[in-house]
C-alpha positions as a LaTeX table, in Angstrom:
\begin{tabular}{lrrr}
\hline
Residue & $x$ (\AA) & $y$ (\AA) & $z$ (\AA) \\
\hline
Met1 & $-6.97$ & 64.70 & 16.34 \\
Lys2 & $-4.86$ & 64.47 & 13.19 \\
Lys3 & $-2.49$ & 61.54 & 12.88 \\
Val4 & 1.05 & 61.79 & 11.50 \\
Leu5 & 3.49 & 58.98 & 10.78 \\
Ile6 & 7.22 & 59.74 & 11.00 \\
Thr7 & 9.70 & 57.13 & 9.81 \\
Gly8 & 12.53 & 56.92 & 12.31 \\
Gly9 & 11.73 & 59.46 & 14.97 \\
Thr10 & 14.75 & 58.92 & 17.21 \\
Val11 & 17.63 & 60.79 & 15.51 \\
Phe12 & 18.02 & 64.42 & 14.43 \\
Val13 & 15.62 & 65.32 & 11.60 \\
Ser14 & 12.99 & 62.65 & 12.18 \\
Arg15 & 13.17 & 63.12 & 15.95 \\
Tyr16 & 12.80 & 66.89 & 15.62 \\
Leu17 & 9.84 & 66.36 & 13.28 \\
Ala18 & 8.18 & 63.99 & 15.73 \\
Glu19 & 8.53 & 66.40 & 18.64 \\
His20 & 7.38 & 69.30 & 16.45 \\
Tyr21 & 4.11 & 67.55 & 15.66 \\
Val22 & 3.60 & 66.37 & 19.24 \\
Ala23 & 3.97 & 70.01 & 20.34 \\
Asn24 & 1.40 & 71.04 & 17.71 \\
Gly25 & $-1.27$ & 68.66 & 18.93 \\
Tyr26 & $-0.93$ & 65.83 & 16.45 \\
Glu27 & $-1.23$ & 62.16 & 17.34 \\
Val28 & 2.30 & 61.17 & 16.34 \\
Tyr29 & 3.33 & 57.66 & 15.38 \\
Val30 & 7.00 & 56.78 & 14.86 \\
Leu31 & 8.15 & 53.75 & 12.93 \\
Asn32 & 11.48 & 52.34 & 14.10 \\
Arg33 & 13.12 & 49.24 & 15.61 \\
Asn34 & 13.10 & 50.66 & 19.15 \\
Thr35 & 16.88 & 50.59 & 19.56 \\
Arg36 & 17.05 & 54.19 & 20.84 \\
Thr37 & 15.17 & 56.30 & 23.34 \\
Gln38 & 11.75 & 57.42 & 22.10 \\
Ser39 & 10.53 & 61.01 & 22.39 \\
Glu40 & 7.80 & 61.77 & 24.91 \\
Gly41 & 4.27 & 61.81 & 23.57 \\
Val42 & 4.80 & 59.56 & 20.52 \\
Tyr43 & 3.20 & 56.21 & 19.74 \\
Leu44 & 5.79 & 53.62 & 18.79 \\
Ile45 & 5.26 & 51.22 & 15.90 \\
Glu46 & 8.16 & 48.84 & 16.47 \\
Ala47 & 9.30 & 47.31 & 13.21 \\
Asp48 & 11.97 & 47.23 & 10.54 \\
Arg49 & 10.49 & 49.33 & 7.75 \\
His50 & 11.19 & 46.48 & 5.32 \\
Lys51 & 9.16 & 44.05 & 7.45 \\
Ile52 & 6.17 & 46.07 & 8.67 \\
Gly53 & 3.58 & 43.40 & 7.98 \\
Asp54 & 0.06 & 44.45 & 8.95 \\
Leu55 & 1.05 & 46.85 & 11.77 \\
Leu56 & $-0.36$ & 49.86 & 9.89 \\
Gln57 & $-3.59$ & 48.23 & 8.81 \\
Gly58 & $-6.73$ & 50.09 & 9.85 \\
Ile59 & $-4.86$ & 53.33 & 10.60 \\
His60 & $-5.52$ & 56.41 & 8.49 \\
Phe61 & $-2.73$ & 59.01 & 8.61 \\
Asn62 & $-3.35$ & 62.62 & 7.70 \\
Leu63 & 0.37 & 63.01 & 7.03 \\
Val64 & 3.34 & 60.73 & 6.39 \\
Val65 & 6.82 & 62.25 & 6.62 \\
Asp66 & 9.47 & 59.88 & 5.33 \\
Thr67 & 13.27 & 60.11 & 5.43 \\
Ala68 & 13.63 & 57.12 & 3.07 \\
Tyr69 & 17.06 & 56.46 & 1.61 \\
Thr70 & 16.27 & 53.94 & $-1.12$ \\
Arg71 & 13.70 & 52.70 & $-3.62$ \\
Glu72 & 13.06 & 49.67 & $-1.41$ \\
Asp73 & 12.39 & 51.94 & 1.58 \\
Ile74 & 9.59 & 53.62 & $-0.36$ \\
Glu75 & 8.12 & 50.45 & $-1.80$ \\
Cys76 & 7.95 & 48.65 & 1.55 \\
Leu77 & 6.32 & 51.55 & 3.40 \\
Arg78 & 3.81 & 52.26 & 0.64 \\
Glu79 & 2.81 & 48.61 & 0.54 \\
Ala80 & 2.28 & 48.56 & 4.32 \\
Leu81 & 0.26 & 51.79 & 4.54 \\
Tyr82 & $-3.50$ & 51.41 & 4.89 \\
Ser83 & $-4.47$ & 54.97 & 3.88 \\
Tyr84 & $-3.18$ & 58.52 & 4.14 \\
Asp85 & $-3.82$ & 62.05 & 2.88 \\
Asp86 & $-0.36$ & 63.56 & 2.31 \\
Tyr87 & 3.12 & 62.15 & 1.89 \\
Val88 & 6.32 & 64.20 & 2.23 \\
Leu89 & 9.75 & 62.77 & 1.42 \\
Ile90 & 12.85 & 64.40 & 2.87 \\
Ser91 & 15.32 & 63.91 & 0.03 \\
Ser92 & 18.67 & 65.67 & $-0.42$ \\
Ser93 & 20.64 & 68.11 & $-2.53$ \\
Ala94 & 22.98 & 65.16 & $-3.18$ \\
Val95 & 20.75 & 64.27 & $-6.16$ \\
Tyr96 & 22.44 & 66.99 & $-8.24$ \\
Pro97 & 25.77 & 66.17 & $-9.94$ \\
Glu98 & 28.47 & 68.66 & $-8.99$ \\
Thr99 & 29.01 & 69.31 & $-12.71$ \\
Thr100 & 25.50 & 70.77 & $-13.12$ \\
Met101 & 25.22 & 74.54 & $-13.56$ \\
Gln102 & 24.65 & 76.35 & $-10.26$ \\
Pro103 & 22.55 & 77.40 & $-8.52$ \\
Phe104 & 20.83 & 74.02 & $-8.85$ \\
Leu105 & 17.23 & 74.32 & $-10.06$ \\
Glu106 & 14.59 & 71.71 & $-9.25$ \\
Glu107 & 14.33 & 70.88 & $-12.97$ \\
Ala108 & 18.10 & 70.36 & $-13.35$ \\
Pro109 & 19.28 & 66.91 & $-14.48$ \\
Leu110 & 19.83 & 64.46 & $-11.64$ \\
Gly111 & 22.72 & 62.06 & $-11.41$ \\
Lys112 & 25.70 & 60.79 & $-9.47$ \\
Asn113 & 27.57 & 63.32 & $-7.39$ \\
Ser114 & 31.17 & 62.26 & $-6.81$ \\
Ile115 & 31.11 & 63.67 & $-3.27$ \\
Trp116 & 28.01 & 61.78 & $-2.14$ \\
Gly117 & 28.21 & 58.70 & $-4.37$ \\
Asn118 & 25.52 & 56.07 & $-3.90$ \\
Tyr119 & 23.72 & 58.11 & $-1.25$ \\
Gly120 & 22.62 & 60.58 & $-3.94$ \\
Ile121 & 21.80 & 57.85 & $-6.46$ \\
Asn122 & 19.65 & 56.05 & $-3.89$ \\
Lys123 & 17.80 & 59.26 & $-3.06$ \\
Ile124 & 17.07 & 59.78 & $-6.78$ \\
Glu125 & 15.59 & 56.28 & $-7.01$ \\
Ala126 & 13.52 & 56.90 & $-3.87$ \\
Glu127 & 12.13 & 60.12 & $-5.38$ \\
His128 & 11.26 & 58.50 & $-8.70$ \\
Thr129 & 9.62 & 55.53 & $-7.03$ \\
Leu130 & 7.49 & 57.69 & $-4.77$ \\
Leu131 & 6.23 & 59.91 & $-7.59$ \\
Lys132 & 5.31 & 56.85 & $-9.64$ \\
Leu133 & 3.25 & 55.56 & $-6.73$ \\
Asp134 & 1.87 & 58.93 & $-5.63$ \\
Lys135 & 2.07 & 61.82 & $-8.07$ \\
Asp136 & 0.74 & 64.20 & $-5.38$ \\
Ala137 & 3.53 & 63.55 & $-2.88$ \\
Tyr138 & 5.88 & 66.39 & $-1.97$ \\
Ile139 & 9.67 & 66.09 & $-2.15$ \\
Leu140 & 12.05 & 68.41 & $-0.29$ \\
Arg141 & 15.75 & 68.67 & $-1.17$ \\
Pro142 & 17.70 & 70.35 & 1.64 \\
Pro143 & 21.40 & 71.26 & 1.76 \\
Tyr144 & 23.17 & 70.83 & 5.13 \\
Leu145 & 20.58 & 70.68 & 7.90 \\
Tyr146 & 21.50 & 71.98 & 11.35 \\
Gly147 & 19.96 & 72.78 & 14.69 \\
Pro148 & 18.90 & 71.07 & 17.92 \\
Met149 & 19.19 & 67.26 & 18.00 \\
Asn150 & 21.89 & 67.18 & 15.31 \\
Asn151 & 23.91 & 64.07 & 16.08 \\
Val152 & 26.31 & 64.68 & 13.18 \\
Tyr153 & 29.61 & 66.20 & 14.33 \\
Arg154 & 29.41 & 69.50 & 12.46 \\
Glu155 & 28.45 & 72.55 & 14.51 \\
Ala156 & 29.12 & 70.44 & 17.62 \\
Phe157 & 32.74 & 70.03 & 16.48 \\
Val158 & 33.16 & 73.79 & 16.28 \\
Phe159 & 31.42 & 74.25 & 19.65 \\
Asp160 & 33.94 & 71.82 & 21.17 \\
Cys161 & 36.83 & 73.76 & 19.65 \\
Ala162 & 35.37 & 77.00 & 21.00 \\
Leu163 & 34.75 & 75.69 & 24.50 \\
Ser164 & 38.29 & 74.32 & 24.73 \\
Gly165 & 39.76 & 77.65 & 23.58 \\
Lys166 & 41.40 & 76.15 & 20.50 \\
Thr167 & 42.78 & 78.10 & 17.60 \\
Phe168 & 40.61 & 76.88 & 14.74 \\
Asn169 & 42.24 & 75.11 & 11.80 \\
Leu170 & 40.60 & 76.84 & 8.84 \\
Pro171 & 40.81 & 75.33 & 5.35 \\
Glu172 & 42.87 & 77.74 & 3.23 \\
Asp173 & 41.43 & 81.29 & 3.29 \\
Gly174 & 38.02 & 80.14 & 4.59 \\
Glu175 & 36.11 & 81.60 & 1.65 \\
Met176 & 34.45 & 78.36 & 0.53 \\
Lys177 & 30.69 & 78.82 & 0.83 \\
Leu178 & 28.16 & 76.41 & 2.31 \\
Gln179 & 24.37 & 76.47 & 2.29 \\
Phe180 & 22.34 & 75.49 & 5.35 \\
Phe181 & 18.74 & 75.03 & 6.46 \\
Tyr182 & 17.50 & 75.15 & 10.03 \\
Val183 & 15.61 & 72.00 & 10.99 \\
Gly184 & 12.78 & 74.09 & 12.47 \\
Asp185 & 12.33 & 75.79 & 9.10 \\
Leu186 & 12.05 & 72.36 & 7.48 \\
Cys187 & 9.06 & 71.67 & 9.74 \\
Arg188 & 7.55 & 75.06 & 8.92 \\
Met189 & 7.97 & 74.40 & 5.21 \\
Ile190 & 6.07 & 71.13 & 5.46 \\
Asp191 & 3.29 & 72.83 & 7.39 \\
Glu192 & 3.01 & 75.59 & 4.78 \\
Leu193 & 2.92 & 73.09 & 1.92 \\
Leu194 & $-0.10$ & 71.41 & 3.47 \\
Val195 & $-1.86$ & 74.76 & 3.90 \\
Gln196 & $-1.00$ & 76.36 & 0.57 \\
Arg197 & $-0.90$ & 73.17 & $-1.54$ \\
Pro198 & 1.21 & 74.50 & $-4.42$ \\
Glu199 & 1.04 & 72.91 & $-7.86$ \\
Lys200 & 4.76 & 72.14 & $-7.83$ \\
His201 & 5.72 & 69.08 & $-5.82$ \\
Ile202 & 9.53 & 69.20 & $-5.73$ \\
Phe203 & 11.24 & 71.94 & $-3.72$ \\
Asn204 & 14.81 & 72.87 & $-3.00$ \\
Val205 & 14.85 & 74.16 & 0.56 \\
Gly206 & 17.53 & 76.19 & 2.31 \\
Asn207 & 18.72 & 79.62 & 3.31 \\
Lys208 & 18.68 & 81.94 & 0.32 \\
Asp209 & 22.37 & 82.80 & 0.56 \\
Gly210 & 25.42 & 80.72 & 1.26 \\
Ile211 & 27.85 & 81.55 & 4.04 \\
Thr212 & 31.64 & 81.23 & 4.02 \\
Ile213 & 33.11 & 78.64 & 6.33 \\
Lys214 & 35.05 & 81.42 & 8.05 \\
Glu215 & 31.84 & 83.33 & 8.78 \\
Trp216 & 30.10 & 80.16 & 9.92 \\
Val217 & 32.87 & 79.15 & 12.33 \\
Thr218 & 32.99 & 82.69 & 13.69 \\
Ile219 & 29.27 & 82.58 & 14.52 \\
Cys220 & 29.64 & 79.13 & 16.12 \\
Tyr221 & 32.35 & 80.52 & 18.42 \\
Glu222 & 30.28 & 83.61 & 19.15 \\
Val223 & 27.17 & 81.70 & 20.27 \\
Ala224 & 29.45 & 79.57 & 22.46 \\
Gly225 & 30.68 & 82.77 & 24.12 \\
Arg226 & 34.18 & 82.70 & 22.62 \\
Lys227 & 36.19 & 84.77 & 20.16 \\
Val228 & 37.81 & 82.77 & 17.40 \\
Thr229 & 41.40 & 82.89 & 16.20 \\
Phe230 & 42.30 & 81.07 & 13.00 \\
Arg231 & 45.19 & 79.02 & 11.72 \\
Asn232 & 44.96 & 78.90 & 7.93 \\
Ile233 & 45.81 & 75.46 & 6.59 \\
Tyr234 & 47.27 & 75.24 & 3.10 \\
Glu235 & 48.57 & 71.69 & 3.41 \\
Asn236 & 47.95 & 69.27 & 0.54 \\
Ile237 & 45.45 & 67.32 & 2.64 \\
Ser238 & 41.73 & 66.59 & 2.35 \\
Tyr239 & 39.49 & 69.01 & 4.23 \\
Arg240 & 37.71 & 66.08 & 5.81 \\
Glu241 & 40.82 & 65.02 & 7.68 \\
Tyr242 & 40.65 & 68.11 & 9.88 \\
Phe243 & 37.36 & 69.88 & 9.07 \\
Cys244 & 33.70 & 68.89 & 9.35 \\
Phe245 & 32.72 & 69.42 & 5.70 \\
Asn246 & 33.99 & 68.23 & 2.34 \\
Glu247 & 35.80 & 70.53 & $-0.05$ \\
Tyr248 & 32.65 & 71.08 & $-2.06$ \\
Glu249 & 30.89 & 74.38 & $-2.67$ \\
Tyr250 & 27.38 & 74.48 & $-4.09$ \\
Ile251 & 24.19 & 76.50 & $-3.88$ \\
Leu252 & 20.55 & 75.58 & $-4.39$ \\
Asp253 & 18.07 & 77.90 & $-6.04$ \\
Val254 & 15.33 & 78.31 & $-3.41$ \\
Glu255 & 13.07 & 80.82 & $-5.12$ \\
Arg256 & 10.29 & 78.25 & $-5.31$ \\
Gln257 & 10.57 & 77.70 & $-1.56$ \\
Asn258 & 10.55 & 81.44 & $-0.88$ \\
Gln259 & 7.12 & 81.74 & $-2.46$ \\
Ile260 & 5.84 & 79.34 & 0.21 \\
Leu261 & 8.00 & 80.22 & 3.21 \\
Gln262 & 8.49 & 83.96 & 3.42 \\
Glu263 & 11.27 & 84.01 & 6.02 \\
Thr264 & 13.88 & 81.60 & 7.31 \\
Thr265 & 15.71 & 81.53 & 10.64 \\
Ser266 & 18.95 & 83.53 & 10.72 \\
Met267 & 22.15 & 81.52 & 11.03 \\
Lys268 & 22.95 & 83.13 & 14.38 \\
Asp269 & 19.54 & 82.38 & 15.87 \\
Gly270 & 19.61 & 78.81 & 14.57 \\
Leu271 & 23.09 & 78.18 & 15.96 \\
Lys272 & 22.04 & 79.63 & 19.31 \\
Glu273 & 19.32 & 76.98 & 19.48 \\
Ala274 & 21.78 & 74.31 & 18.39 \\
Phe275 & 24.28 & 75.32 & 21.09 \\
Ala276 & 21.60 & 75.49 & 23.80 \\
Trp277 & 20.59 & 71.91 & 22.97 \\
Tyr278 & 24.19 & 70.70 & 22.71 \\
Gln279 & 25.12 & 71.92 & 26.17 \\
Asn280 & 22.76 & 69.35 & 27.69 \\
His281 & 23.10 & 66.55 & 25.13 \\
Gln282 & 26.80 & 66.29 & 24.30 \\
Met283 & 26.81 & 62.50 & 24.61 \\
Glu284 & 24.20 & 62.19 & 21.85 \\
Val285 & 26.58 & 63.46 & 19.16 \\
Asn286 & 28.65 & 61.03 & 17.08 \\
Arg287 & 32.10 & 62.47 & 17.54 \\
Arg288 & 34.84 & 62.09 & 14.98 \\
Lys289 & 38.55 & 62.54 & 15.56 \\
Tyr290 & 40.08 & 65.16 & 13.29 \\
Lys291 & 43.72 & 65.86 & 12.58 \\
Asp292 & 45.12 & 68.66 & 14.74 \\
Phe293 & 47.85 & 70.96 & 13.46 \\
Asp294 & 49.03 & 72.06 & 16.90 \\
\hline
\end{tabular}
């Protein structure tokens, strides 16, 4: 049985990955401090990733999937690993400065993005460190991830508005576009990389086209069984005070991904899965209080 190591494994992306590989017959190890509920079927390695010691010695992993945030995260895990075949880092589109020409290409210059600040800088350092240590590792740069197990108050915020029958406070005309990627497609992309083994090792991942926030909110209401009505907000106020995304529009070029992954999940189908999960796990979402214009 193949062995996979997932760093984290208890929240959103890493948890979804862990359960994906359990369902596909892998022997799944998760590395975390055991402060949250563990998924069924995983083997827990209880440790701070900066103080792993010899807990991984003698274990060969066929795959390591890492959600590392910093250079130190990479260095500590690599030092602790005994042996492995493939390493995949889940990075972020935050590595691209907002001033770079769009759509962002994988070869575009990296640098500080004023929206994401040090988060993006730290991801850049993590990427560079990993490729220095393992030139064959794969790096994935997603936009906004969504789907089941999402503990970030994004689609769940809109579901709450829908279920309570609220008129939705829409930033301006609602034409700002966002780019998303379904967490299940992220898993499929990793699986395809390991089958096809492309020469390129850095991939933007995401839906090919962006979607306006008005269209996105409308679909969220629809999958929740409600019809949306909008209140357009033109106040001189930050989007983030009343909406679940920053006032920042960008698009990744995902042509390289499309050569590996032929199809991605439609936004409606992905949000249906997200809503189905949310109905039974509402307490697992980190809610945020937004300004209401009622």
